[in-house]
Amino acid sequence: MKQTMSLPKNFIEKIKRLIETSYQIAKTEFKLKNEGSYLGIFWYLLNPILTFILLFLIFKDRLGVNIPFYALYLLIGIVMFNFFQSSTLEATRVIRDYRYVIKSINFPKESLIISIILKNLFSHFFEIILVSIVMVFLKVEIVRIFYYPFVFLLLALFGLGISLFLSSLTVYFVDMENVWQFLVRLIWLATPIFYSVGGQIRLFYLNLLNPMYYYISLARGFIIEGQISNCIFWGAVIYSVLFWGVGWFVFNKLKNKFAELI
Amino acid sequence: MNGPKIVLKNISKRFKIGYRKNIGALARVLYFFSSREPKRTIEVLKDFSLTVNKGEIVGIIGLNGCGKSTILRIIAGIYEKDKGEIIVNGKIISLINLYAGLKDRLTMRDNIYLLGSLFGMPTKEIKKKFHSIVNFSGLEKFVDTKLYQFSNGMLQRLAFSIAIHANPDILLLDEVFEIGDEEFRKRSVKWIEGFVRKGGCVVLVTHDLELVNKYCDRIVKID
């Protein structure tokens, strides 16, 4: 389709529209999630708090016995994985949920995926407040939490890439939603959330292929230890850029057929 | 902008649709377990051409399933054409499914922001035009009412009002006047007449022959 608009102006307009639309969809979905709820945002904290309490009580004297600040170590892992899990699982359903809009209005479809990240960022914010409370309680330097936004940026970029990839693939392969639910459970178990890699060489090598290991380790490095390893840092950056690039490419290749297939 | 607003040249479009295939027992079992249906290809549009000039209202009529909405979706860039050429000059606003983009568990206020944004309006502009949108819809008393309490006619008023405030150059309307009251229809038609006088154009898909005969400059019948 030929459009009579100059290229740079067209590009800037597109980006502005993408941001505005993503924000409005995220706001809408956030309101819908809390619509009519008596406890409201408390629900965002309930899931990580209950998971944390349960795992802490079970593992603090076993797997967590040699891990300093185990409560904080565990909570960081839980909230970061929670963000990744919620975003990617929602992404497998979003194109189908918005099928009538996609078939009726030509709007930037990427905004559906970006809105998921924005919406989950909001609930993640409350989880990070919870992490800060635990830091104060354990007398860990609270200023270290200000490094977290950088780690989150990398995690969000990675989550966006995976979400773009999954959302477009689900249109072509409906089974992808079930496959991903299963895979996410495997990644949860394979990622050192409630245990430490320690001296287990095989587990360590396996986790080098697991991007979530890098983001969680980076956040723990900044918050608990106050230092990070170069390998973990560059691994996180490379995985973020790589997955975002692949996700964006696949989504853009497939998005023009969405309206016909849903 | 001079010249035609929309040019479609020899557009063809095919779809794969599900159907009941005469197959053997083994194939039936396989289809049952995989839940995948057999599909065949149908050609909805074949070498379809249309030019819409500025200041024109073009009505498209035809039986259900003949490809009227497909034409609107191809013009809007929602569907890709298989063959042919499309030239579009200007911002398109499409109202193909009246209820698409509206969330029934949210208030009219929230829905104005959502649908306005989907139509490409920046938040600042929606804020500026908010009262005008509400006034045109005639739903001033229901700004903070959730949409599940709205009638179909009220939803039509709301969607149409948001669409016309999104600065369209080209308006694509699919059976939007089949519901709703006479008063709002007259107001909408009056707005459309003003819109085309200023150089906009409208492609209207409808089953209402009286409407197309009365207001459209040209009528395209699809077989």
Coordinates of C-alpha atoms in Angstrom, one line a residue:
Chain A
M1 CA 0.0 0.0 0.0
K2 CA 1.5 3.3 -1.0
Q3 CA 1.3 6.1 1.6
T4 CA 2.1 9.7 0.8
M5 CA 4.1 10.6 3.9
S6 CA 7.8 11.3 4.2
L7 CA 9.8 8.4 5.7
P8 CA 11.2 10.0 9.0
K9 CA 7.9 11.6 9.8
N10 CA 6.1 8.4 9.2
F11 CA 8.6 6.5 11.4
I12 CA 8.3 9.0 14.3
E13 CA 4.5 8.9 14.0
K14 CA 4.5 5.1 14.1
I15 CA 6.7 5.0 17.2
K16 CA 4.5 7.6 19.0
R17 CA 1.4 5.7 18.1
L18 CA 2.9 2.4 19.2
I19 CA 3.8 3.9 22.7
E20 CA 0.4 5.6 23.1
T21 CA -1.6 2.6 22.1
S22 CA 0.5 0.2 24.3
Y23 CA 0.0 2.5 27.3
Q24 CA -3.8 2.7 26.7
I25 CA -4.2 -1.0 26.3
A26 CA -2.1 -1.7 29.4
K27 CA -4.2 0.8 31.4
T28 CA -7.4 -0.8 30.2
E29 CA -6.2 -4.4 31.0
F30 CA -5.0 -3.3 34.4
K31 CA -8.4 -1.8 35.2
L32 CA -10.2 -4.9 33.9
K33 CA -8.0 -7.1 36.0
N34 CA -9.0 -5.2 39.1
E35 CA -12.6 -4.4 38.1
G36 CA -15.0 -5.1 40.9
S37 CA -12.2 -6.6 43.1
Y38 CA -12.4 -5.9 46.8
L39 CA -8.7 -6.6 47.5
G40 CA -7.4 -5.0 44.3
I41 CA -3.6 -4.8 44.1
F42 CA -3.3 -7.1 47.1
W43 CA -3.8 -10.0 44.7
Y44 CA -0.6 -9.1 42.9
L45 CA 1.3 -9.7 46.2
L46 CA -0.6 -12.7 47.3
N47 CA 0.9 -15.1 44.7
P48 CA 4.6 -14.3 45.3
I49 CA 4.1 -14.0 49.1
L50 CA 2.4 -17.4 49.4
T51 CA 5.0 -19.1 47.1
F52 CA 7.8 -17.4 49.1
I53 CA 6.4 -18.5 52.5
L54 CA 5.9 -22.1 51.3
L55 CA 9.3 -22.5 49.7
F56 CA 11.1 -20.7 52.5
L57 CA 9.6 -22.9 55.2
I58 CA 10.4 -26.1 53.2
F59 CA 13.9 -25.3 52.0
K60 CA 15.5 -22.8 54.5
D61 CA 17.1 -25.6 56.5
R62 CA 17.9 -27.8 53.5
L63 CA 18.7 -26.2 50.2
G64 CA 19.0 -22.8 51.7
V65 CA 21.2 -23.6 54.6
N66 CA 24.5 -22.5 52.9
I67 CA 23.0 -19.5 51.0
P68 CA 23.5 -16.1 52.7
F69 CA 20.3 -14.0 53.0
Y70 CA 18.3 -17.0 51.7
A71 CA 15.0 -15.2 52.2
L72 CA 16.1 -12.4 49.9
Y73 CA 17.8 -14.8 47.5
L74 CA 14.5 -16.8 47.2
L75 CA 12.2 -13.7 46.9
I76 CA 14.3 -12.1 44.1
G77 CA 14.1 -15.4 42.1
I78 CA 10.4 -15.7 42.7
V79 CA 9.4 -12.2 41.7
M80 CA 11.6 -12.1 38.6
F81 CA 10.3 -15.4 37.4
N82 CA 6.8 -14.4 38.2
F83 CA 7.2 -11.4 35.8
F84 CA 8.6 -13.6 33.0
Q85 CA 5.9 -16.3 33.5
S86 CA 2.9 -13.9 33.6
S87 CA 4.1 -11.9 30.6
T88 CA 4.8 -14.9 28.3
L89 CA 1.7 -16.9 29.3
E90 CA -0.5 -13.9 28.6
A91 CA 1.3 -13.4 25.3
T92 CA 0.2 -16.8 24.1
R93 CA -3.5 -15.7 24.4
V94 CA -3.4 -12.0 23.5
I95 CA -3.9 -12.2 19.7
R96 CA -6.9 -14.5 20.1
D97 CA -8.3 -12.3 22.9
Y98 CA -8.1 -9.2 20.6
R99 CA -9.2 -11.0 17.4
Y100 CA -12.2 -8.7 16.8
V101 CA -10.1 -5.6 17.1
I102 CA -7.4 -7.0 14.8
K103 CA -10.1 -7.9 12.2
S104 CA -11.7 -4.4 12.4
I105 CA -9.0 -1.8 13.0
N106 CA -5.5 -1.5 11.5
F107 CA -3.4 -0.6 14.6
P108 CA 0.1 -1.5 15.6
K109 CA -0.2 -5.1 16.8
E110 CA 3.1 -5.0 18.6
S111 CA 1.3 -2.7 21.1
L112 CA -0.7 -5.7 22.4
I113 CA 2.6 -7.4 23.5
I114 CA 4.2 -4.2 24.8
S115 CA 1.0 -3.6 26.8
I116 CA 1.5 -6.9 28.5
I117 CA 5.0 -6.0 29.6
L118 CA 3.8 -2.6 30.8
K119 CA 0.9 -4.1 32.8
N120 CA 3.1 -6.6 34.4
L121 CA 5.7 -3.9 35.2
F122 CA 3.1 -2.3 37.3
S123 CA 2.4 -5.4 39.4
H124 CA 6.1 -6.1 39.5
F125 CA 6.7 -2.7 41.0
F126 CA 4.7 -3.8 44.1
E127 CA 6.7 -7.0 44.3
I128 CA 9.9 -4.9 44.3
I129 CA 8.6 -2.9 47.2
L130 CA 8.2 -6.3 49.0
V131 CA 11.8 -7.1 48.1
S132 CA 12.9 -3.7 49.6
I133 CA 11.0 -4.5 52.8
V134 CA 12.8 -7.8 53.1
M135 CA 16.1 -6.0 52.5
V136 CA 15.4 -3.5 55.3
F137 CA 14.4 -6.4 57.6
L138 CA 17.7 -8.3 56.8
K139 CA 19.8 -5.2 57.1
V140 CA 21.0 -5.3 53.5
E141 CA 22.1 -1.9 52.1
I142 CA 18.8 -0.5 50.7
V143 CA 20.5 1.7 48.1
R144 CA 21.4 -1.5 46.1
I145 CA 17.8 -1.7 45.0
F146 CA 18.4 1.3 42.8
Y147 CA 20.5 -0.9 40.5
Y148 CA 17.5 -3.2 39.9
P149 CA 15.8 -1.1 37.1
F150 CA 18.8 -1.8 34.9
V151 CA 18.5 -5.6 35.4
F152 CA 14.7 -5.2 34.9
L153 CA 15.3 -3.4 31.6
L154 CA 17.2 -6.4 30.3
L155 CA 14.6 -8.8 31.7
A156 CA 11.8 -6.8 30.1
L157 CA 13.6 -6.8 26.7
F158 CA 14.0 -10.5 26.9
G159 CA 10.4 -11.0 28.0
L160 CA 9.2 -8.8 25.1
G161 CA 11.2 -10.8 22.6
I162 CA 9.9 -14.2 23.9
S163 CA 6.4 -12.8 24.1
L164 CA 6.5 -11.5 20.5
F165 CA 7.7 -14.8 19.3
L166 CA 5.2 -16.9 21.2
S167 CA 2.2 -14.6 20.4
S168 CA 2.8 -14.9 16.7
L169 CA 3.5 -18.6 16.7
T170 CA 0.4 -19.3 18.7
V171 CA -1.7 -18.0 15.8
Y172 CA -0.2 -20.6 13.5
F173 CA 0.1 -23.4 16.1
V174 CA -2.6 -23.4 18.7
D175 CA -0.8 -26.1 20.6
M176 CA 1.9 -23.6 21.4
E177 CA -0.1 -22.3 24.4
N178 CA -0.1 -25.7 26.1
V179 CA 3.5 -26.4 25.1
W180 CA 4.6 -23.1 26.7
Q181 CA 2.7 -23.8 29.9
F182 CA 4.7 -27.0 30.2
L183 CA 8.0 -25.5 29.2
V184 CA 7.6 -22.6 31.7
R185 CA 7.3 -25.2 34.5
L186 CA 10.5 -26.9 33.3
I187 CA 12.3 -23.6 33.2
W188 CA 11.1 -22.8 36.7
L189 CA 12.6 -26.0 38.0
A190 CA 15.8 -25.7 36.0
T191 CA 16.5 -22.1 37.2
P192 CA 18.2 -21.8 40.6
I193 CA 15.3 -20.0 42.3
F194 CA 15.0 -21.9 45.6
Y195 CA 18.4 -23.7 45.3
S196 CA 21.9 -22.7 44.4
V197 CA 24.0 -24.1 41.5
G198 CA 26.9 -24.5 43.9
G199 CA 29.5 -26.9 42.7
Q200 CA 27.1 -28.9 40.4
I201 CA 29.0 -28.6 37.1
R202 CA 26.3 -30.2 34.9
L203 CA 23.6 -27.9 36.3
F204 CA 25.9 -24.9 35.8
Y205 CA 26.5 -25.7 32.1
L206 CA 22.8 -26.3 31.6
N207 CA 22.0 -22.9 33.1
L208 CA 24.5 -21.1 30.8
L209 CA 21.8 -21.9 28.2
N210 CA 19.0 -20.5 30.4
P211 CA 18.6 -16.7 30.0
M212 CA 16.6 -16.5 33.3
Y213 CA 19.7 -17.7 35.2
Y214 CA 21.6 -14.6 34.0
Y215 CA 18.9 -12.0 35.0
I216 CA 18.2 -13.6 38.4
S217 CA 22.0 -13.9 39.1
L218 CA 22.6 -10.4 38.0
A219 CA 19.8 -9.0 40.3
R220 CA 21.1 -11.1 43.2
G221 CA 24.7 -9.9 42.5
F222 CA 23.6 -6.3 42.6
I223 CA 21.2 -6.6 45.6
I224 CA 22.7 -9.2 47.9
E225 CA 26.4 -9.3 47.1
G226 CA 26.9 -5.7 45.9
Q227 CA 29.0 -7.0 43.0
I228 CA 28.4 -8.7 39.6
S229 CA 30.4 -11.0 37.4
N230 CA 31.3 -9.9 33.9
C231 CA 30.2 -13.2 32.4
I232 CA 26.7 -12.9 33.9
F233 CA 26.4 -9.3 32.9
W234 CA 27.4 -9.8 29.2
G235 CA 25.3 -13.0 29.1
A236 CA 22.3 -11.1 30.2
V237 CA 22.9 -8.3 27.6
I238 CA 23.5 -10.7 24.8
Y239 CA 20.4 -12.9 25.5
S240 CA 18.2 -9.7 25.8
V241 CA 19.3 -8.3 22.5
L242 CA 19.2 -11.7 20.7
F243 CA 15.7 -12.7 21.9
W244 CA 14.3 -9.2 21.3
G245 CA 15.7 -9.2 17.8
V246 CA 14.4 -12.7 16.9
G247 CA 11.0 -12.0 18.5
W248 CA 10.6 -8.7 16.7
F249 CA 11.7 -10.3 13.4
V250 CA 9.4 -13.3 13.6
F251 CA 6.4 -11.2 14.8
N252 CA 6.8 -8.7 11.9
K253 CA 7.1 -11.5 9.4
L254 CA 3.9 -13.2 10.6
K255 CA 1.7 -10.3 11.8
N256 CA 0.1 -9.5 8.4
K257 CA -1.7 -12.8 8.3
F258 CA -3.1 -12.6 11.9
A259 CA -6.4 -11.1 10.8
E260 CA -7.1 -13.9 8.3
L261 CA -6.2 -16.8 10.7
I262 CA -8.0 -15.8 13.9
Chain B
M1 CA -4.1 16.2 -1.6
N2 CA -5.1 15.9 -5.2
G3 CA -6.2 12.8 -7.1
P4 CA -8.3 9.9 -5.9
K5 CA -8.2 8.9 -2.3
I6 CA -8.5 5.1 -3.0
V7 CA -7.4 3.2 -6.0
L8 CA -7.9 -0.6 -6.2
K9 CA -6.6 -2.3 -9.4
N10 CA -7.4 -5.9 -10.2
I11 CA -7.5 -7.0 -6.6
S12 CA -7.8 -10.7 -5.9
K13 CA -8.2 -12.4 -2.5
R14 CA -8.4 -16.0 -1.6
F15 CA -9.2 -17.7 1.7
K16 CA -8.9 -21.2 3.1
I17 CA -12.1 -22.2 4.7
G18 CA -13.2 -25.3 6.5
Y19 CA -15.6 -27.7 4.9
R20 CA -16.9 -31.3 5.3
K21 CA -14.7 -33.5 3.2
N22 CA -15.7 -36.9 2.0
I23 CA -12.9 -38.9 3.6
G24 CA -12.1 -42.4 4.7
A25 CA -12.4 -43.8 8.3
L26 CA -8.7 -43.5 9.1
A27 CA -8.6 -39.9 8.0
R28 CA -11.7 -39.2 10.1
V29 CA -10.0 -40.7 13.2
L30 CA -6.8 -38.6 12.5
Y31 CA -8.8 -35.4 12.0
F32 CA -10.8 -36.2 15.2
F33 CA -7.6 -36.6 17.4
S34 CA -5.7 -33.7 15.9
S35 CA -8.8 -31.4 15.9
R36 CA -7.7 -30.0 12.5
E37 CA -10.4 -29.6 9.9
P38 CA -9.9 -30.1 6.1
K39 CA -9.7 -26.8 4.2
R40 CA -10.3 -25.7 0.7
T41 CA -9.5 -22.4 -1.1
I42 CA -12.2 -20.0 -2.2
E43 CA -11.6 -16.9 -4.3
V44 CA -13.6 -14.1 -2.6
L45 CA -12.4 -11.3 -4.9
K46 CA -11.2 -11.7 -8.4
D47 CA -9.7 -8.8 -10.4
F48 CA -11.8 -6.3 -8.4
S49 CA -11.1 -2.6 -9.3
L50 CA -12.5 0.5 -7.6
T51 CA -11.5 4.2 -7.5
V52 CA -12.9 6.5 -4.8
N53 CA -12.3 10.2 -5.3
K54 CA -12.3 12.8 -2.6
G55 CA -15.7 14.2 -1.7
E56 CA -17.3 10.9 -2.7
I57 CA -19.6 8.5 -0.9
V58 CA -19.5 5.0 -2.4
G59 CA -21.9 2.4 -1.3
I60 CA -21.1 -1.3 -1.6
I61 CA -24.0 -3.8 -1.6
G62 CA -24.3 -7.5 -2.1
L63 CA -25.3 -10.7 -0.5
N64 CA -23.7 -11.9 2.8
G65 CA -20.3 -13.6 2.2
C66 CA -19.8 -12.0 -1.2
G67 CA -16.7 -10.1 0.0
K68 CA -18.0 -6.6 0.9
S69 CA -16.2 -6.5 4.3
T70 CA -13.1 -8.1 2.7
I71 CA -12.9 -5.1 0.4
L72 CA -13.0 -2.7 3.4
R73 CA -10.3 -4.8 5.2
I74 CA -8.0 -4.8 2.2
I75 CA -8.4 -1.0 1.9
A76 CA -7.7 -0.6 5.6
G77 CA -4.6 -2.8 5.4
I78 CA -6.1 -5.4 7.7
Y79 CA -6.0 -8.1 5.1
E80 CA -3.2 -8.5 2.5
K81 CA -4.2 -8.7 -1.1
D82 CA -3.1 -11.8 -3.1
K83 CA -2.8 -9.9 -6.4
G84 CA -3.3 -6.4 -7.7
E85 CA -2.4 -2.9 -6.6
I86 CA -3.7 -0.5 -3.9
I87 CA -3.1 3.2 -3.5
V88 CA -4.5 5.0 -0.5
N89 CA -4.0 8.7 0.2
G90 CA -4.9 9.7 3.7
K91 CA -5.7 8.4 7.2
I92 CA -8.2 5.6 7.2
I93 CA -10.6 5.0 10.0
S94 CA -12.5 1.7 9.8
L95 CA -15.7 0.8 11.6
I96 CA -16.0 -2.8 10.5
N97 CA -17.2 -4.4 13.7
L98 CA -19.0 -1.8 15.9
Y99 CA -18.2 -3.5 19.1
A100 CA -14.5 -4.2 18.4
G101 CA -12.2 -2.4 20.8
L102 CA -15.0 -1.6 23.3
K103 CA -14.7 -3.3 26.7
D104 CA -18.1 -3.9 28.4
R105 CA -16.7 -4.0 31.9
L106 CA -15.2 -0.5 31.6
T107 CA -16.9 2.9 31.7
M108 CA -17.7 5.0 28.6
R109 CA -14.9 7.3 29.7
D110 CA -12.3 4.5 29.7
N111 CA -13.6 3.2 26.4
I112 CA -13.2 6.6 24.7
Y113 CA -9.5 6.6 25.6
L114 CA -9.0 3.0 24.5
L115 CA -10.8 3.1 21.1
G116 CA -9.5 6.6 20.4
S117 CA -6.0 5.3 20.9
L118 CA -6.6 2.3 18.7
F119 CA -7.8 4.7 16.0
G120 CA -4.4 6.4 16.3
M121 CA -5.4 9.5 18.4
P122 CA -2.7 10.7 20.9
T123 CA -3.9 10.9 24.5
K124 CA -3.7 14.7 24.5
E125 CA -6.0 14.9 21.5
I126 CA -8.5 12.5 23.1
K127 CA -8.5 14.7 26.2
K128 CA -9.1 17.8 24.1
K129 CA -11.9 16.2 22.1
F130 CA -13.5 14.2 25.0
H131 CA -16.5 16.5 25.5
S132 CA -17.1 16.8 21.7
I133 CA -17.1 13.0 21.5
V134 CA -19.5 12.7 24.4
N135 CA -21.8 15.5 23.0
F136 CA -21.9 14.0 19.5
S137 CA -22.9 10.6 20.9
G138 CA -25.7 12.2 23.0
L139 CA -24.7 10.0 25.9
E140 CA -23.7 12.8 28.4
K141 CA -25.5 11.1 31.3
F142 CA -23.6 7.8 30.9
V143 CA -20.0 8.9 30.8
D144 CA -19.2 6.9 34.0
T145 CA -21.5 4.0 33.3
K146 CA -20.0 0.6 32.3
L147 CA -20.8 -0.5 28.7
Y148 CA -22.5 -3.8 29.7
Q149 CA -25.4 -1.6 30.7
F150 CA -25.6 0.1 27.2
S151 CA -28.0 -0.9 24.5
N152 CA -26.6 -1.8 21.0
G153 CA -27.8 1.6 19.7
M154 CA -25.9 3.4 22.5
L155 CA -22.7 1.4 21.6
Q156 CA -23.2 2.4 18.0
R157 CA -23.4 6.1 18.9
L158 CA -20.3 5.8 21.0
A159 CA -18.2 3.9 18.4
F160 CA -19.2 6.2 15.6
S161 CA -18.6 9.3 17.6
I162 CA -15.1 8.2 18.5
A163 CA -14.3 7.2 14.9
I164 CA -15.3 10.6 13.4
H165 CA -13.2 12.5 15.9
A166 CA -10.1 10.5 14.9
N167 CA -9.3 12.9 12.0
P168 CA -10.1 10.5 9.2
D169 CA -9.5 11.3 5.5
I170 CA -11.2 8.1 4.5
L171 CA -14.0 6.5 6.5
L172 CA -14.8 2.8 6.0
L173 CA -18.2 1.9 7.5
D174 CA -19.6 -1.6 7.6
E175 CA -23.3 -1.8 8.3
V176 CA -23.0 0.8 11.0
F177 CA -26.5 2.3 10.4
E178 CA -28.4 -0.9 10.6
I179 CA -29.1 -0.3 14.3
G180 CA -29.7 2.8 16.2
D181 CA -32.4 5.4 16.1
E182 CA -33.4 7.8 13.3
E183 CA -32.3 10.9 15.2
F184 CA -28.7 9.7 15.5
R185 CA -28.7 8.4 11.9
K186 CA -29.7 11.9 10.7
R187 CA -27.0 13.5 12.8
S188 CA -24.4 11.1 11.4
V189 CA -25.5 11.6 7.8
K190 CA -25.3 15.3 8.3
W191 CA -21.8 14.9 9.7
I192 CA -20.8 12.7 6.7
E193 CA -22.2 15.3 4.2
G194 CA -20.0 18.0 5.9
F195 CA -17.0 15.6 5.9
V196 CA -17.2 14.8 2.2
R197 CA -17.7 18.5 1.4
K198 CA -14.3 19.2 3.0
G199 CA -12.7 16.6 0.8
G200 CA -13.0 13.3 2.8
C201 CA -14.5 10.2 1.3
V202 CA -16.6 7.3 2.6
V203 CA -17.0 3.7 1.6
L204 CA -20.2 2.4 3.0
V205 CA -21.1 -1.3 3.1
T206 CA -24.8 -1.8 3.8
H207 CA -27.9 -3.9 3.1
D208 CA -30.0 -0.7 3.3
L209 CA -30.8 0.1 -0.3
E210 CA -32.8 3.2 0.7
L211 CA -29.7 4.6 2.4
V212 CA -27.4 4.0 -0.5
N213 CA -29.8 5.4 -3.1
K214 CA -30.4 8.5 -1.0
Y215 CA -26.8 9.4 0.0
C216 CA -24.2 7.6 -2.1
D217 CA -22.7 9.1 -5.2
R218 CA -22.0 5.7 -6.6
I219 CA -23.2 2.2 -5.8
V220 CA -21.0 -0.9 -6.4
K221 CA -22.8 -4.2 -6.4
I222 CA -20.8 -7.3 -5.6
D223 CA -22.0 -10.7 -6.9

